[in-house]
Amino acid sequence: MKKTVKGNAFHKLNIAVLITCVAFLCTGLCINKYYKTVLEERLMEDIDVRVVKWKDSFDRQLDNLQMAQSNLLYSQSVAKINMYWDYRSSYERMTDCVNLSDKLKEIRILYTLIEKVGIYFPQHHKVVSGNAPILESYEEDEFYDNRQCLLSDSGDLLLTTYYPLTISGKENKCVYYIRSVITASRLKTFLEQNIQIDETGFAAAADQSGRLVVVYRDKTTPQEENWENRISYELTEALKYNDNVDALRIKSDIMISGSYSKKSGLWILYGYPKNAIQDPLKKLL
């Protein structure tokens, strides 16, 4: 009888110990998961701050570039070429164009973001360029509904300043205009120079539909199959349900933070594969 009592007591003790161990284990797992969530959130907040900083830097460059374009466009040298073109000799025309081209080159050198820049004269169908050749003829103007900033189908960002711009019906009364072209390759260079990415991270710019214009990633990092398509898909899906927002977060197998540049119509993005965030946390916790 005593043995039975002792056996039952020992059995109950084992159950109590087991319950205590399970309770400690569950508590530990909950605490572990909580700290992982907190650390992951702090990492995302840090990425959010950096993305906004990069977007603001990009917008400032566009604002400064547009100011430089306006200052040149409103100068007497441009008005002189447009006004006296038909009354000048070939030598005088070329001299004026060379002088204006030198000023355009100064803008191109100062703002390395742009690939080319030129001033267009619709009345004469001539364009003076800061690139070679200095002077060219063209057949038709592209006003793009008088938009100052436009992302073309080819992925080039067009920044245009018009002088002056008055609309009469559908007729465009622009006398002349200056246009800078920021190519995808120059935009990628901007990302490389301004966004310090980690080995597993990536930086990107995308249009309003979620189409990737350019992606920058550490060349030493092994690239997963179709990873750019996955990024574009996640972004497209997120934008479907987040209209008229300036910032977004994507948390799936790819963690992405994005900030919208109203100036350019581009999303500036930074992100990681989710396992790149979780694996280090597993080692810490």
Short mmCIF file of C-alpha atoms in Angstrom, two decimals:
data_model
loop_
_atom_site.label_atom_id
_atom_site.label_comp_id
_atom_site.label_asym_id
_atom_site.label_seq_id
_atom_site.Cartn_x
_atom_site.Cartn_y
_atom_site.Cartn_z
CA MET A 1 0.00 0.00 0.00
CA LYS A 2 2.84 2.37 0.85
CA LYS A 3 4.54 1.60 -2.45
CA THR A 4 1.36 2.56 -4.31
CA VAL A 5 1.13 5.86 -2.47
CA LYS A 6 4.79 6.60 -3.17
CA GLY A 7 4.32 5.67 -6.84
CA ASN A 8 1.32 7.98 -7.22
CA ALA A 9 3.19 10.82 -5.51
CA PHE A 10 6.21 10.32 -7.77
CA HIS A 11 3.96 10.22 -10.82
CA LYS A 12 2.26 13.45 -9.77
CA LEU A 13 5.65 15.02 -9.14
CA ASN A 14 6.77 14.07 -12.65
CA ILE A 15 3.62 15.58 -14.12
CA ALA A 16 4.17 18.77 -12.14
CA VAL A 17 7.79 18.98 -13.30
CA LEU A 18 6.70 18.32 -16.90
CA ILE A 19 4.03 21.02 -16.75
CA THR A 20 6.55 23.45 -15.26
CA CYS A 21 9.07 22.66 -18.01
CA VAL A 22 6.44 23.07 -20.73
CA ALA A 23 5.36 26.38 -19.18
CA PHE A 24 8.96 27.64 -19.13
CA LEU A 25 9.45 26.44 -22.70
CA CYS A 26 6.30 28.18 -23.93
CA THR A 27 7.26 31.33 -22.06
CA GLY A 28 10.73 31.22 -23.59
CA LEU A 29 9.33 30.71 -27.08
CA CYS A 30 6.90 33.60 -26.63
CA ILE A 31 9.65 35.89 -25.34
CA ASN A 32 11.91 34.79 -28.20
CA LYS A 33 9.21 35.52 -30.77
CA TYR A 34 8.44 38.86 -29.14
CA TYR A 35 12.05 40.01 -29.25
CA LYS A 36 12.38 38.85 -32.85
CA THR A 37 9.30 40.89 -33.76
CA VAL A 38 10.63 43.95 -31.92
CA LEU A 39 14.08 43.71 -33.51
CA GLU A 40 12.58 43.14 -36.95
CA GLU A 41 10.36 46.19 -36.49
CA ARG A 42 13.32 48.33 -35.45
CA LEU A 43 15.26 47.19 -38.51
CA MET A 44 12.32 48.14 -40.74
CA GLU A 45 12.03 51.54 -39.03
CA ASP A 46 15.72 52.13 -39.71
CA ILE A 47 15.19 51.21 -43.37
CA ASP A 48 12.16 53.55 -43.52
CA VAL A 49 14.25 56.48 -42.29
CA ARG A 50 17.05 55.77 -44.76
CA VAL A 51 14.67 55.47 -47.71
CA VAL A 52 13.00 58.80 -46.92
CA LYS A 53 16.44 60.41 -46.63
CA TRP A 54 17.47 59.08 -50.06
CA LYS A 55 14.19 60.16 -51.63
CA ASP A 56 14.55 63.68 -50.22
CA SER A 57 18.11 63.86 -51.57
CA PHE A 58 16.88 62.82 -55.02
CA ASP A 59 14.07 65.41 -54.95
CA ARG A 60 16.52 68.16 -53.94
CA GLN A 61 18.73 67.33 -56.90
CA LEU A 62 15.74 67.55 -59.23
CA ASP A 63 14.68 70.89 -57.71
CA ASN A 64 18.18 72.32 -58.05
CA LEU A 65 18.45 71.06 -61.61
CA GLN A 66 15.14 72.62 -62.54
CA MET A 67 16.24 75.92 -60.99
CA ALA A 68 19.45 75.85 -63.04
CA GLN A 69 17.42 75.12 -66.17
CA SER A 70 15.07 78.04 -65.46
CA ASN A 71 17.93 80.47 -64.85
CA LEU A 72 19.49 79.61 -68.19
CA LEU A 73 16.20 79.52 -70.09
CA TYR A 74 15.30 83.03 -68.94
CA SER A 75 18.69 84.46 -69.93
CA GLN A 76 19.24 86.92 -72.79
CA SER A 77 21.49 84.51 -74.69
CA VAL A 78 18.59 82.13 -75.30
CA ALA A 79 16.17 84.91 -76.24
CA LYS A 80 18.80 86.33 -78.60
CA ILE A 81 19.17 83.07 -80.53
CA ASN A 82 15.42 82.66 -80.90
CA MET A 83 14.75 86.26 -81.88
CA TYR A 84 17.57 86.88 -84.36
CA TRP A 85 18.06 83.41 -85.85
CA ASP A 86 16.74 84.34 -89.30
CA TYR A 87 18.84 87.53 -89.41
CA ARG A 88 22.20 86.09 -88.41
CA SER A 89 24.93 84.69 -90.61
CA SER A 90 25.91 81.02 -90.34
CA TYR A 91 29.07 82.01 -88.47
CA GLU A 92 27.15 84.18 -85.98
CA ARG A 93 24.59 81.46 -85.42
CA MET A 94 27.24 78.88 -84.69
CA THR A 95 29.09 81.24 -82.35
CA ASP A 96 25.90 81.84 -80.36
CA CYS A 97 25.16 78.12 -80.27
CA VAL A 98 28.66 77.24 -79.08
CA ASN A 99 28.41 79.76 -76.25
CA LEU A 100 25.01 78.42 -75.23
CA SER A 101 26.24 74.83 -75.49
CA ASP A 102 29.09 75.65 -73.10
CA LYS A 103 26.53 76.82 -70.52
CA LEU A 104 24.56 73.62 -71.00
CA LYS A 105 27.73 71.60 -70.51
CA GLU A 106 28.27 73.38 -67.19
CA ILE A 107 24.83 72.15 -66.07
CA ARG A 108 25.62 68.62 -67.24
CA ILE A 109 28.94 68.63 -65.38
CA LEU A 110 27.42 70.11 -62.22
CA TYR A 111 24.51 67.68 -62.18
CA THR A 112 25.99 64.29 -62.95
CA LEU A 113 22.52 62.78 -62.64
CA ILE A 114 21.67 63.84 -66.20
CA GLU A 115 22.86 62.12 -69.37
CA LYS A 116 22.08 64.94 -71.80
CA VAL A 117 20.49 68.38 -71.88
CA GLY A 118 19.35 70.66 -74.67
CA ILE A 119 17.32 73.78 -75.46
CA TYR A 120 14.66 73.38 -78.14
CA PHE A 121 13.43 76.18 -80.42
CA PRO A 122 10.06 75.08 -81.91
CA GLN A 123 9.85 78.07 -84.26
CA HIS A 124 13.11 77.10 -85.98
CA HIS A 125 13.06 73.34 -85.25
CA LYS A 126 16.58 73.55 -83.85
CA VAL A 127 18.04 72.17 -80.66
CA VAL A 128 21.24 73.39 -79.01
CA SER A 129 22.76 70.61 -76.94
CA GLY A 130 25.21 70.29 -74.10
CA ASN A 131 26.32 67.07 -75.77
CA ALA A 132 27.66 66.39 -79.24
CA PRO A 133 26.60 67.49 -81.79
CA ILE A 134 26.10 71.04 -80.55
CA LEU A 135 23.37 71.96 -83.06
CA GLU A 136 20.77 69.70 -84.63
CA SER A 137 17.52 69.98 -86.55
CA TYR A 138 14.37 68.10 -85.61
CA GLU A 139 10.94 67.67 -87.15
CA GLU A 140 8.41 67.56 -84.32
CA ASP A 141 8.22 68.76 -80.73
CA GLU A 142 7.25 66.44 -77.89
CA PHE A 143 5.50 68.47 -75.21
CA TYR A 144 4.06 65.48 -73.31
CA ASP A 145 0.99 67.47 -72.21
CA ASN A 146 3.32 70.16 -70.86
CA ARG A 147 4.45 67.97 -67.98
CA GLN A 148 7.64 69.16 -66.33
CA CYS A 149 8.68 65.72 -65.17
CA LEU A 150 7.85 62.55 -67.07
CA LEU A 151 9.00 58.95 -66.99
CA SER A 152 9.19 57.66 -70.56
CA ASP A 153 8.35 54.12 -71.65
CA SER A 154 12.07 53.44 -72.06
CA GLY A 155 12.69 54.28 -68.40
CA ASP A 156 14.25 57.71 -68.99
CA LEU A 157 13.20 60.57 -66.71
CA LEU A 158 12.56 63.77 -68.69
CA LEU A 159 12.81 67.07 -66.78
CA THR A 160 11.50 69.98 -68.86
CA THR A 161 11.19 73.74 -68.26
CA TYR A 162 9.08 75.77 -70.71
CA TYR A 163 9.25 79.46 -71.61
CA PRO A 164 6.69 80.88 -71.41
CA LEU A 165 3.81 78.44 -71.28
CA THR A 166 0.30 79.63 -72.13
CA ILE A 167 -2.34 77.29 -73.42
CA SER A 168 -4.94 78.40 -75.96
CA GLY A 169 -7.26 75.48 -76.58
CA LYS A 170 -5.13 72.55 -77.71
CA GLU A 171 -2.48 74.78 -79.26
CA ASN A 172 0.83 75.00 -77.43
CA LYS A 173 2.32 78.51 -77.30
CA CYS A 174 5.70 77.54 -75.87
CA VAL A 175 8.45 79.71 -77.41
CA TYR A 176 11.36 77.49 -76.35
CA TYR A 177 12.13 74.94 -73.68
CA ILE A 178 15.01 73.13 -72.02
CA ARG A 179 14.95 69.39 -71.37
CA SER A 180 17.29 67.18 -69.35
CA VAL A 181 17.31 63.41 -69.70
CA ILE A 182 18.07 61.18 -66.73
CA THR A 183 18.65 57.69 -68.09
CA ALA A 184 18.17 54.47 -66.14
CA SER A 185 21.95 53.99 -66.05
CA ARG A 186 22.45 57.44 -64.49
CA LEU A 187 19.71 56.72 -61.99
CA LYS A 188 21.47 53.49 -61.08
CA THR A 189 24.70 55.45 -60.58
CA PHE A 190 22.81 57.75 -58.19
CA LEU A 191 21.66 54.72 -56.19
CA GLU A 192 25.20 53.33 -56.11
CA GLN A 193 26.68 56.61 -54.90
CA ASN A 194 24.01 57.59 -52.39
CA ILE A 195 22.62 54.34 -51.03
CA GLN A 196 25.03 52.24 -49.04
CA ILE A 197 23.55 48.76 -49.37
CA ASP A 198 24.42 45.73 -47.30
CA GLU A 199 25.60 42.52 -48.90
CA THR A 200 22.15 40.99 -48.96
CA GLY A 201 20.19 44.20 -49.53
CA PHE A 202 19.08 45.92 -52.70
CA ALA A 203 18.02 49.39 -53.79
CA ALA A 204 15.59 50.10 -56.60
CA ALA A 205 13.42 52.69 -58.32
CA ALA A 206 10.00 51.83 -59.71
CA ASP A 207 7.17 53.64 -61.48
CA GLN A 208 3.66 54.10 -60.10
CA SER A 209 2.50 50.76 -61.48
CA GLY A 210 5.29 48.86 -59.74
CA ARG A 211 7.45 48.36 -62.83
CA LEU A 212 11.12 48.36 -61.86
CA VAL A 213 13.07 51.07 -63.66
CA VAL A 214 16.42 50.20 -62.14
CA VAL A 215 17.74 47.83 -59.47
CA TYR A 216 21.07 48.06 -57.67
CA ARG A 217 22.46 45.10 -55.74
CA ASP A 218 25.88 44.05 -54.47
CA LYS A 219 27.57 42.24 -57.36
CA THR A 220 29.19 39.76 -54.99
CA THR A 221 25.82 38.52 -53.74
CA PRO A 222 24.53 35.37 -55.48
CA GLN A 223 21.36 36.30 -57.34
CA GLU A 224 18.29 34.17 -56.87
CA GLU A 225 16.33 33.11 -59.92
CA ASN A 226 13.69 35.66 -61.00
CA TRP A 227 14.28 37.77 -57.88
CA GLU A 228 13.65 41.03 -59.77
CA ASN A 229 10.29 39.69 -60.99
CA ARG A 230 9.41 38.77 -57.41
CA ILE A 231 10.21 42.29 -56.22
CA SER A 232 8.10 43.81 -59.00
CA TYR A 233 5.20 41.44 -58.25
CA GLU A 234 5.22 42.23 -54.52
CA LEU A 235 5.34 45.95 -55.26
CA THR A 236 2.54 45.80 -57.83
CA GLU A 237 0.30 43.89 -55.43
CA ALA A 238 1.02 46.35 -52.61
CA LEU A 239 0.21 49.39 -54.77
CA LYS A 240 -3.15 47.91 -55.78
CA TYR A 241 -4.41 48.38 -52.24
CA ASN A 242 -2.43 51.49 -51.29
CA ASP A 243 -3.52 54.31 -53.57
CA ASN A 244 -2.41 57.88 -52.84
CA VAL A 245 0.22 56.92 -50.28
CA ASP A 246 3.72 58.37 -49.89
CA ALA A 247 5.25 55.38 -48.13
CA LEU A 248 4.76 51.65 -48.03
CA ARG A 249 6.06 48.51 -46.40
CA ILE A 250 6.05 45.03 -47.80
CA LYS A 251 6.53 42.09 -45.45
CA SER A 252 6.65 38.77 -47.22
CA ASP A 253 9.65 36.66 -48.16
CA ILE A 254 11.04 40.02 -49.33
CA MET A 255 11.05 42.94 -46.87
CA ILE A 256 10.73 46.26 -48.71
CA SER A 257 10.41 49.87 -47.59
CA GLY A 258 9.44 52.49 -50.16
CA SER A 259 9.08 56.28 -50.30
CA TYR A 260 7.26 58.01 -53.16
CA SER A 261 8.84 60.96 -54.97
CA LYS A 262 6.00 63.17 -56.20
CA LYS A 263 8.52 65.24 -58.10
CA SER A 264 9.63 62.38 -60.33
CA GLY A 265 6.74 59.94 -60.01
CA LEU A 266 9.15 57.24 -58.83
CA TRP A 267 9.20 54.95 -55.82
CA ILE A 268 12.60 54.81 -54.14
CA LEU A 269 12.93 51.36 -52.57
CA TYR A 270 15.23 49.48 -50.25
CA GLY A 271 14.85 45.93 -49.05
CA TYR A 272 16.17 42.57 -47.95
CA PRO A 273 15.21 38.95 -48.39
CA LYS A 274 13.35 38.11 -45.18
CA ASN A 275 15.81 35.36 -44.24
CA ALA A 276 18.62 37.94 -44.33
CA ILE A 277 16.91 39.62 -41.37
CA GLN A 278 15.71 36.53 -39.55
CA ASP A 279 18.90 34.41 -39.74
CA PRO A 280 21.05 36.88 -37.73
CA LEU A 281 18.21 37.19 -35.20
CA LYS A 282 18.20 33.42 -34.72
CA LYS A 283 21.87 33.59 -33.76
CA LEU A 284 21.23 36.40 -31.31
CA LEU A 285 18.18 34.81 -29.71
#
